[in-house]
Amino acid sequence: MKAKAITLNDIAAKLNVSTVTVSKALRNHPDISPATTKLIKNTAEELGYTPNIMARNLSARKSNTIGLVVPKIAHFFFGSIIENIYDIAFENNYEIILTVSQENTEREKKHIQTLLAMKVDGIIISITQETRDYEIFEIVKRRGVPIVFIDRIPQIENINSVAINDKNGAIKAIEHAIKLGYKKIGHFAGYTNINIGRERLLGFKEAMERNNIAINPDWIIEGGFGENYGYDAFMRLYKQNNLPDLIFTVTYPVALGVYMAAAEVGLKIPDDVDVICYGNAKVQNFLSPPLSCVDQPTDKISRNAMDIILHNINSQDLVEPRNIVIETDLILRGTCTKFNKAT
Amino acid sequence: MKAKAITLNDIAAKLNVSTVTVSKALRNHPDISPATTKLIKNTAEELGYTPNIMARNLSARKSNTIGLVVPKIAHFFFGSIIENIYDIAFENNYEIILTVSQENTEREKKHIQTLLAMKVDGIIISITQETRDYEIFEIVKRRGVPIVFIDRIPQIENINSVAINDKNGAIKAIEHAIKLGYKKIGHFAGYTNINIGRERLLGFKEAMERNNIAINPDWIIEGGFGENYGYDAFMRLYKQNNLPDLIFTVTYPVALGVYMAAAEVGLKIPDDVDVICYGNAKVQNFLSPPLSCVDQPTDKISRNAMDIILHNINSQDLVEPRNIVIETDLILRGTCTKFNKAT
DNA sequence: CTGAAAGCGCTAACAT
DNA sequence: ATGTTAGCGCTTTCAG
């Protein structure tokens, strides 16, 4: 049933030329005369020839493929990055092999091994929240496969990275709020053992201190990056009757949790409690009120990561590691645009 | 600089055995004694051996790889499907090669060709909105590569498909609304040359007719699947002072557009105008009011598609094409839960 | 239980 | 301009 695939050989046989001639012709090698090239291409088309990339790569020792490892797909931030990377790869005639770790370290390690086994020319990775063991990255390095870390960066020497200036983004948000008149500001901080959590908290603190605003430790709550955490944290403060005037959340789902909790207890945003979050998503425009945020430009991340990887792949000798830091933008919508007195 | 990768041969040389023995041992072939197997595995580990999948696949004439073609990634529906498929593939020791057509026919065709060239064992695809030329699918078929279409299904004989019963989903929503007491119901219908648009409109009409409710053609507006279309359509009706009591939108972004427009002109949902949409997304819970919808169970799509493809790959002889239709669920949240008199 | 031989489909290097 | 030779790294017979 399975129609045997047409090979170079089949074309060669039919045309009474050698395989090499066919191979060269199909790749527009100048060796071959325009006439034969044309002839060969035509019969290839006619026979329905598809090259066998496996064989080609094996022989050419190059895969024209870049491995991508992300913790999640169905998530606006990663979804955008992936889409951008695919587009850039397509423009450059590269294939992307995407793998998803689902925030699981073991799976991440396995995926990297698979990518190596597939002989990808380079790897772009955003590590899981749990990744602590960096041995696998050493292996990648020893293999001579270029790797660039995006967004979540492990603490290793001499690596390529494209990070967001998270701390500064937080500072921008908080300083804006302070200028508005806010003093009672809380922060739902996610996990601070992750760089994004850590940096955002750091930025929060720095902005507060710089402006001589007292930090109330009760208002800094750690615990997660999802809706339910935002909901829980808000409810805890609410029950203690100890809500700040403004809550700065580490991610936008956390802010969603706050919206939900506030609605449940009948508190109005932004009048009773105000909110601003880290991370942009289209739907924030459609919340009521529209949610202001610190935007991380995903296109710049993708662009830079691909630049670095392509550059590394295409240069013969060692390339100096590059560490790009991308600045965020403050996007003001319906929240955090004016000072609302405490509840 | 590039450390040459360890091969079977290197291991064989070091151990004074043949390549074959190593190859077999690494694959737990019963031929090899437990002792040698163990020894070989250890040295492989020690040397940091990674198999060359290219070579393996070329030799084994099987890639353990499934190609996936989708129009979009950064989109809740496809994001979920992709993530599910990756999970199932991982459980089954398959790799996924994901490609993104970006709703572009040419790109789609090219991707399929690449997948064939990569010798994927099967293809799962959701075609673009523009795909009209089905020749490429004939080619796939002739190659003997199993293919299953999901969600967006072309009109071809004898294909595997996993579709959503879109029409029925629409009927469920509209009949629910009618039971509530709604009669003045509009439909923002997207493009009806796409099966999802067509089917949903069909369902809308059927439910109305079945219940003897007059259909007002002014309230059926075609034009797109995104926020701006929802916004525009709403505004048009609003300016004509001709708003229905309930709007059923073809996708959830369209509903978002409605939310935005309504807020802008000071109309309250659900009291002034009510809304229900097709397609579920987590954030709908966080809108105000939470948006009710017809849910398309993405996990079932993925599960079924993978079942079919795996089954086709693993059976020697021709398998009867399967056409799965998945039923939707009505998820009621803050909208479309009670009848609100006309504006 | 182990290995020698052959070949998957292609390309690079070296003739002719 | 075209062809010959060799080999990429692995697996599948088939002999020992």
Tab-separated table of C-alpha atoms in Angstrom, chain B residues 5 55 128 300 312 320:
chain	number	residue	atom	x	y	z
B	5	ALA	CA	29.954	13.365	18.739
B	55	ALA	CA	20.910	7.945	11.014
B	128	THR	CA	-6.153	27.615	6.839
B	300	LYS	CA	-11.182	15.320	23.071
B	312	ASN	CA	-3.061	4.211	11.209
B	320	GLU	CA	-11.101	2.603	7.195
